[in-house]
Amino acid sequence: MANNIETFNMKVRNYNDAVNRGDVAVYSEIGAEMLRMALGECSKPGIGEALKSQYRNQCDHIITRFMKDSKRAGVPARAGAGTEAVDPYYTEKDWFSDDVPELNFTDIIGVQEVKDAFMVDVIAPLHPDCREIYHTFRGDQLGTQILLYGPPGTGKTHIVKCLAGALGCKIAVVQTSEILASIVGVAEKHMRDVFAQASELDRCIIFIDEIDSLCSDRDSIDSRNTKSILTTMLTCMDGFVKTKSPEQLRIIVAATNLPWKLDAALKRGGRFEKQIYVPLPDYSARKKFVNIELEHVPHAEDVTDEYLADKFDGFSGADIKAAMRQIANRPLRREIEHILRERKGAQGEVITLGDCEAVLSSYISVTTPEMMEQFDIYRRGL
Ligand code: ADP
């Protein structure tokens, strides 16, 4: 049986035949099918770089041909697209959801320094009493560009959503890996769309997650593509946060778990010159995370927030939540087994110390001591 790349290559041959016959309807259809197939294959976990590159190269080739062929065959350009031919692989996306997140700064646990930084940089300038002084020091740049860095799961995305909620702003969450999965040319278009849609809003936040993926190693296969997307983003960013009226507020926040991978061009003045470290939760923050989870689940008396906060040293907020879910699942499973076996009601199972220890002994936290050391080195170098 033919494997997927063979099926794909067969489509390439059919596409070329249709182009040679001048059969626009057929080659448009096959071209679109090929792209869908390539995107599907490339997003499968574990696909090797070599195979990915084969798909990408063929798609680049097909797009270029399709654009040329569609012009030659007189395929009408998309409305509003000027002389540009229809790009069958591009559909404009609404980057900004209609709703402002229903979150506030009070939904952020711990990370007081991060909250303070946002307060000074983003919230206070909006206060009528502070406006003049900000204007004196910052001129017309009320908005800001911030890079959040820190271990995974420390709440970088969550914090930005809370900021949007607090400011009543719409937010576009740009997953860089998602943009990168687009075909060359289309990825840049998506990036430009994000900024074009943002410029129509008075207040907005553009959140660019995993920004390190735009800074691939020079020698990697994807280097040329990522560089071009990075350049597009930097061009769009230039001057974007400058406010043209007092109602306007434009904020760009990027996040990364790998700040040392970032291209120097990104950290230059006027770009992400402000970098904020989002640390792992301290003892008191860990207690808060635990309390929120324990509040609604029956637990033994010796399962205290102090005990668990101690055990969760080195865990991120996301890790604590995940581990607490696993812990709560154990008495739940016992209850379910009892109910199904005895055909009676619940028997009053609770989380025990044994449940906590069983989960903690096998839980693998994403954050490693080596990773924390890398953050220390990076912060010392700033
Ligand atoms: P990151 O972007 O740093 O990888 P996320 O924002 O995706 O982390 O965090 C995942 C989840 O963990 C969030 O949706 C939130 O429920 C929880 N979380 C992590 N850190 C915090 C925090 N400081 N305050 C509140 N919730 C948090």
mmCIF file of N, CA, C and O in Angstrom, residues 207-271:
data_model
loop_
_atom_site.group_PDB
_atom_site.id
_atom_site.type_symbol
_atom_site.label_atom_id
_atom_site.label_comp_id
_atom_site.label_asym_id
_atom_site.label_seq_id
_atom_site.Cartn_x
_atom_site.Cartn_y
_atom_site.Cartn_z
ATOM 1 N N PHE A 207 -0.856 39.075 21.874
ATOM 2 C CA PHE A 207 -0.015 38.187 22.681
ATOM 3 C C PHE A 207 0.642 37.156 21.759
ATOM 4 O O PHE A 207 -0.049 36.375 21.105
ATOM 5 N N ILE A 208 1.948 37.215 21.696
ATOM 6 C CA ILE A 208 2.675 36.291 20.819
ATOM 7 C C ILE A 208 3.351 35.231 21.687
ATOM 8 O O ILE A 208 4.313 35.523 22.400
ATOM 9 N N ASP A 209 2.773 34.027 21.646
ATOM 10 C CA ASP A 209 3.282 32.958 22.510
ATOM 11 C C ASP A 209 4.418 32.218 21.810
ATOM 12 O O ASP A 209 4.482 32.195 20.576
ATOM 13 N N GLU A 210 5.314 31.641 22.591
ATOM 14 C CA GLU A 210 6.454 30.845 22.079
ATOM 15 C C GLU A 210 7.231 31.635 21.037
ATOM 16 O O GLU A 210 7.527 31.121 19.963
ATOM 17 N N ILE A 211 7.551 32.872 21.335
ATOM 18 C CA ILE A 211 8.196 33.716 20.327
ATOM 19 C C ILE A 211 9.558 33.152 19.907
ATOM 20 O O ILE A 211 10.033 33.423 18.798
ATOM 21 N N ASP A 212 10.151 32.320 20.783
ATOM 22 C CA ASP A 212 11.456 31.720 20.431
ATOM 23 C C ASP A 212 11.376 30.895 19.154
ATOM 24 O O ASP A 212 12.373 30.753 18.455
ATOM 25 N N SER A 213 10.183 30.384 18.805
ATOM 26 C CA SER A 213 10.120 29.580 17.568
ATOM 27 C C SER A 213 10.376 30.425 16.327
ATOM 28 O O SER A 213 10.632 29.887 15.256
ATOM 29 N N LEU A 214 10.303 31.747 16.461
ATOM 30 C CA LEU A 214 10.610 32.605 15.306
ATOM 31 C C LEU A 214 12.119 32.838 15.173
ATOM 32 O O LEU A 214 12.557 33.561 14.283
ATOM 33 N N CYS A 215 12.878 32.292 16.101
ATOM 34 C CA CYS A 215 14.323 32.512 16.071
ATOM 35 C C CYS A 215 15.029 31.177 15.930
ATOM 36 O O CYS A 215 15.715 30.722 16.826
ATOM 37 N N SER A 216 14.820 30.527 14.796
ATOM 38 C CA SER A 216 15.417 29.198 14.613
ATOM 39 C C SER A 216 16.925 29.329 14.406
ATOM 40 O O SER A 216 17.416 30.390 14.033
ATOM 41 N N ASP A 217 17.620 28.242 14.635
ATOM 42 C CA ASP A 217 19.064 28.265 14.413
ATOM 43 C C ASP A 217 19.332 28.547 12.944
ATOM 44 O O ASP A 217 18.606 28.083 12.084
ATOM 45 N N ARG A 218 20.423 29.265 12.716
ATOM 46 C CA ARG A 218 20.746 29.707 11.365
ATOM 47 C C ARG A 218 20.794 28.542 10.351
ATOM 48 O O ARG A 218 20.403 28.694 9.212
ATOM 49 N N ASP A 219 21.262 27.383 10.822
ATOM 50 C CA ASP A 219 21.476 26.288 9.871
ATOM 51 C C ASP A 219 20.262 25.386 9.681
ATOM 52 O O ASP A 219 20.277 24.496 8.862
ATOM 53 N N SER A 220 19.218 25.614 10.479
ATOM 54 C CA SER A 220 18.114 24.676 10.387
ATOM 55 C C SER A 220 17.365 24.843 9.068
ATOM 56 O O SER A 220 17.448 25.876 8.415
ATOM 57 N N ILE A 221 16.622 23.773 8.721
ATOM 58 C CA ILE A 221 15.897 23.758 7.445
ATOM 59 C C ILE A 221 14.916 24.918 7.363
ATOM 60 O O ILE A 221 14.747 25.559 6.340
ATOM 61 N N ASP A 222 14.281 25.230 8.510
ATOM 62 C CA ASP A 222 13.228 26.247 8.506
ATOM 63 C C ASP A 222 13.770 27.662 8.641
ATOM 64 O O ASP A 222 13.001 28.618 8.707
ATOM 65 N N SER A 223 15.081 27.804 8.719
ATOM 66 C CA SER A 223 15.658 29.098 9.041
ATOM 67 C C SER A 223 15.182 30.242 8.138
ATOM 68 O O SER A 223 14.833 31.314 8.603
ATOM 69 N N ARG A 224 15.144 29.976 6.821
ATOM 70 C CA ARG A 224 14.788 31.052 5.886
ATOM 71 C C ARG A 224 13.338 31.511 6.145
ATOM 72 O O ARG A 224 13.030 32.686 6.191
ATOM 73 N N ASN A 225 12.451 30.517 6.368
ATOM 74 C CA ASN A 225 11.041 30.849 6.571
ATOM 75 C C ASN A 225 10.816 31.615 7.865
ATOM 76 O O ASN A 225 10.111 32.614 7.900
ATOM 77 N N THR A 226 11.437 31.128 8.944
ATOM 78 C CA THR A 226 11.195 31.785 10.227
ATOM 79 C C THR A 226 11.753 33.200 10.193
ATOM 80 O O THR A 226 11.167 34.117 10.735
ATOM 81 N N LYS A 227 12.895 33.377 9.554
ATOM 82 C CA LYS A 227 13.513 34.706 9.467
ATOM 83 C C LYS A 227 12.545 35.678 8.789
ATOM 84 O O LYS A 227 12.371 36.815 9.217
ATOM 85 N N SER A 228 11.911 35.194 7.718
ATOM 86 C CA SER A 228 11.015 36.065 6.971
ATOM 87 C C SER A 228 9.785 36.431 7.823
ATOM 88 O O SER A 228 9.314 37.567 7.793
ATOM 89 N N ILE A 229 9.289 35.479 8.626
ATOM 90 C CA ILE A 229 8.125 35.775 9.487
ATOM 91 C C ILE A 229 8.542 36.739 10.598
ATOM 92 O O ILE A 229 7.823 37.685 10.932
ATOM 93 N N LEU A 230 9.752 36.516 11.122
ATOM 94 C CA LEU A 230 10.261 37.406 12.172
ATOM 95 C C LEU A 230 10.395 38.837 11.630
ATOM 96 O O LEU A 230 9.969 39.805 12.275
ATOM 97 N N THR A 231 10.942 38.961 10.433
ATOM 98 C CA THR A 231 11.108 40.294 9.837
ATOM 99 C C THR A 231 9.746 40.950 9.643
ATOM 100 O O THR A 231 9.556 42.133 9.941
ATOM 101 N N THR A 232 8.776 40.170 9.168
ATOM 102 C CA THR A 232 7.424 40.725 8.980
ATOM 103 C C THR A 232 6.886 41.224 10.307
ATOM 104 O O THR A 232 6.338 42.328 10.404
ATOM 105 N N MET A 233 7.072 40.422 11.363
ATOM 106 C CA MET A 233 6.552 40.820 12.665
ATOM 107 C C MET A 233 7.220 42.104 13.156
ATOM 108 O O MET A 233 6.548 43.033 13.613
ATOM 109 N N LEU A 234 8.544 42.177 13.010
ATOM 110 C CA LEU A 234 9.259 43.366 13.491
ATOM 111 C C LEU A 234 8.831 44.609 12.713
ATOM 112 O O LEU A 234 8.667 45.686 13.291
ATOM 113 N N THR A 235 8.621 44.449 11.425
ATOM 114 C CA THR A 235 8.176 45.594 10.614
ATOM 115 C C THR A 235 6.798 46.052 11.097
ATOM 116 O O THR A 235 6.539 47.241 11.250
ATOM 117 N N CYS A 236 5.908 45.093 11.325
ATOM 118 C CA CYS A 236 4.553 45.442 11.788
ATOM 119 C C CYS A 236 4.603 46.114 13.160
ATOM 120 O O CYS A 236 3.787 46.996 13.465
ATOM 121 N N MET A 237 5.557 45.675 13.992
ATOM 122 C CA MET A 237 5.628 46.200 15.362
ATOM 123 C C MET A 237 6.098 47.643 15.405
ATOM 124 O O MET A 237 5.732 48.383 16.315
ATOM 125 N N ASP A 238 6.935 48.033 14.434
ATOM 126 C CA ASP A 238 7.542 49.363 14.492
ATOM 127 C C ASP A 238 6.479 50.454 14.586
ATOM 128 O O ASP A 238 5.632 50.580 13.705
ATOM 129 N N GLY A 239 6.528 51.201 15.664
ATOM 130 C CA GLY A 239 5.608 52.335 15.842
ATOM 131 C C GLY A 239 4.201 51.928 16.217
ATOM 132 O O GLY A 239 3.342 52.774 16.429
ATOM 133 N N PHE A 240 3.938 50.615 16.323
ATOM 134 C CA PHE A 240 2.563 50.161 16.545
ATOM 135 C C PHE A 240 1.981 50.636 17.872
ATOM 136 O O PHE A 240 0.795 50.960 17.959
ATOM 137 N N VAL A 241 2.810 50.676 18.928
ATOM 138 C CA VAL A 241 2.241 51.011 20.243
ATOM 139 C C VAL A 241 2.109 52.524 20.475
ATOM 140 O O VAL A 241 1.587 52.954 21.494
ATOM 141 N N LYS A 242 2.574 53.319 19.528
ATOM 142 C CA LYS A 242 2.408 54.778 19.663
ATOM 143 C C LYS A 242 0.921 55.098 19.605
ATOM 144 O O LYS A 242 0.215 54.633 18.715
ATOM 145 N N THR A 243 0.460 55.891 20.560
ATOM 146 C CA THR A 243 -0.976 56.175 20.594
ATOM 147 C C THR A 243 -1.294 57.457 19.847
ATOM 148 O O THR A 243 -0.578 58.446 19.980
ATOM 149 N N LYS A 244 -2.361 57.384 19.088
ATOM 150 C CA LYS A 244 -2.737 58.567 18.306
ATOM 151 C C LYS A 244 -3.857 59.354 18.974
ATOM 152 O O LYS A 244 -4.161 60.454 18.591
ATOM 153 N N SER A 245 -4.522 58.748 19.957
ATOM 154 C CA SER A 245 -5.537 59.493 20.709
ATOM 155 C C SER A 245 -5.523 58.982 22.153
ATOM 156 O O SER A 245 -5.046 57.881 22.405
ATOM 157 N N PRO A 246 -6.060 59.791 23.102
ATOM 158 C CA PRO A 246 -5.984 59.376 24.517
ATOM 159 C C PRO A 246 -6.736 58.074 24.792
ATOM 160 O O PRO A 246 -6.470 57.407 25.778
ATOM 161 N N GLU A 247 -7.689 57.711 23.925
ATOM 162 C CA GLU A 247 -8.459 56.478 24.172
ATOM 163 C C GLU A 247 -7.685 55.239 23.755
ATOM 164 O O GLU A 247 -8.011 54.132 24.144
ATOM 165 N N GLN A 248 -6.669 55.473 22.935
ATOM 166 C CA GLN A 248 -5.988 54.298 22.378
ATOM 167 C C GLN A 248 -5.004 53.652 23.350
ATOM 168 O O GLN A 248 -4.324 54.346 24.100
ATOM 169 N N LEU A 249 -4.948 52.342 23.299
ATOM 170 C CA LEU A 249 -3.938 51.635 24.084
ATOM 171 C C LEU A 249 -3.572 50.360 23.324
ATOM 172 O O LEU A 249 -4.415 49.501 23.073
ATOM 173 N N ARG A 250 -2.330 50.290 22.936
ATOM 174 C CA ARG A 250 -1.881 49.122 22.168
ATOM 175 C C ARG A 250 -0.746 48.450 22.925
ATOM 176 O O ARG A 250 0.260 49.091 23.242
ATOM 177 N N ILE A 251 -0.944 47.193 23.213
ATOM 178 C CA ILE A 251 0.074 46.468 23.979
ATOM 179 C C ILE A 251 0.483 45.209 23.215
ATOM 180 O O ILE A 251 -0.386 44.500 22.678
ATOM 181 N N ILE A 252 1.767 44.987 23.158
ATOM 182 C CA ILE A 252 2.239 43.725 22.575
ATOM 183 C C ILE A 252 2.989 42.983 23.680
ATOM 184 O O ILE A 252 3.901 43.543 24.293
ATOM 185 N N VAL A 253 2.565 41.775 23.952
ATOM 186 C CA VAL A 253 3.284 40.958 24.934
ATOM 187 C C VAL A 253 3.721 39.674 24.230
ATOM 188 O O VAL A 253 2.938 39.055 23.506
ATOM 189 N N ALA A 254 4.989 39.338 24.410
ATOM 190 C CA ALA A 254 5.472 38.066 23.869
ATOM 191 C C ALA A 254 5.881 37.195 25.046
ATOM 192 O O ALA A 254 6.225 37.716 26.111
ATOM 193 N N ALA A 255 5.816 35.891 24.859
ATOM 194 C CA ALA A 255 6.211 34.990 25.950
ATOM 195 C C ALA A 255 7.142 33.911 25.434
ATOM 196 O O ALA A 255 7.037 33.483 24.281
ATOM 197 N N THR A 256 8.048 33.518 26.298
ATOM 198 C CA THR A 256 8.968 32.434 25.938
ATOM 199 C C THR A 256 9.457 31.677 27.178
ATOM 200 O O THR A 256 9.577 32.264 28.252
ATOM 201 N N ASN A 257 9.717 30.387 26.971
ATOM 202 C CA ASN A 257 10.365 29.592 28.025
ATOM 203 C C ASN A 257 11.858 29.514 27.748
ATOM 204 O O ASN A 257 12.602 28.924 28.521
ATOM 205 N N LEU A 258 12.285 30.049 26.615
ATOM 206 C CA LEU A 258 13.685 29.923 26.187
ATOM 207 C C LEU A 258 14.258 31.293 25.783
ATOM 208 O O LEU A 258 14.594 31.503 24.617
ATOM 209 N N PRO A 259 14.361 32.246 26.733
ATOM 210 C CA PRO A 259 14.765 33.608 26.340
ATOM 211 C C PRO A 259 16.160 33.672 25.725
ATOM 212 O O PRO A 259 16.434 34.557 24.929
ATOM 213 N N TRP A 260 17.029 32.710 26.093
ATOM 214 C CA TRP A 260 18.407 32.741 25.577
ATOM 215 C C TRP A 260 18.436 32.417 24.091
ATOM 216 O O TRP A 260 19.441 32.637 23.450
ATOM 217 N N LYS A 261 17.329 31.888 23.548
ATOM 218 C CA LYS A 261 17.291 31.543 22.123
ATOM 219 C C LYS A 261 16.908 32.737 21.250
ATOM 220 O O LYS A 261 17.004 32.686 20.035
ATOM 221 N N LEU A 262 16.476 33.820 21.909
ATOM 222 C CA LEU A 262 15.906 34.929 21.124
ATOM 223 C C LEU A 262 16.959 35.706 20.345
ATOM 224 O O LEU A 262 18.048 35.978 20.843
ATOM 225 N N ASP A 263 16.578 36.075 19.150
ATOM 226 C CA ASP A 263 17.410 36.881 18.275
ATOM 227 C C ASP A 263 17.618 38.257 18.931
ATOM 228 O O ASP A 263 16.681 38.833 19.483
ATOM 229 N N ALA A 264 18.848 38.762 18.843
ATOM 230 C CA ALA A 264 19.133 40.067 19.465
ATOM 231 C C ALA A 264 18.232 41.159 18.883
ATOM 232 O O ALA A 264 17.858 42.110 19.589
ATOM 233 N N ALA A 265 17.834 41.007 17.630
ATOM 234 C CA ALA A 265 16.988 42.022 16.971
ATOM 235 C C ALA A 265 15.682 42.230 17.729
ATOM 236 O O ALA A 265 15.099 43.312 17.708
ATOM 237 N N LEU A 266 15.241 41.176 18.422
ATOM 238 C CA LEU A 266 13.972 41.272 19.138
ATOM 239 C C LEU A 266 14.069 42.103 20.410
ATOM 240 O O LEU A 266 13.092 42.667 20.881
ATOM 241 N N LYS A 267 15.286 42.137 20.986
ATOM 242 C CA LYS A 267 15.432 42.788 22.298
ATOM 243 C C LYS A 267 15.961 44.213 22.173
ATOM 244 O O LYS A 267 16.213 44.868 23.169
ATOM 245 N N ARG A 268 16.165 44.655 20.934
ATOM 246 C CA ARG A 268 16.682 46.016 20.732
ATOM 247 C C ARG A 268 15.688 47.059 21.228
ATOM 248 O O ARG A 268 14.496 46.788 21.349
ATOM 249 N N GLY A 269 16.208 48.267 21.498
ATOM 250 C CA GLY A 269 15.352 49.367 21.931
ATOM 251 C C GLY A 269 14.173 49.533 20.988
ATOM 252 O O GLY A 269 14.316 49.355 19.785
ATOM 253 N N GLY A 270 13.012 49.843 21.554
ATOM 254 C CA GLY A 270 11.830 50.051 20.717
ATOM 255 C C GLY A 270 11.122 48.749 20.408
ATOM 256 O O GLY A 270 10.018 48.752 19.883
ATOM 257 N N ARG A 271 11.769 47.631 20.714
ATOM 258 C CA ARG A 271 11.076 46.345 20.524
ATOM 259 C C ARG A 271 10.799 45.771 21.911
ATOM 260 O O ARG A 271 10.237 46.479 22.720
#
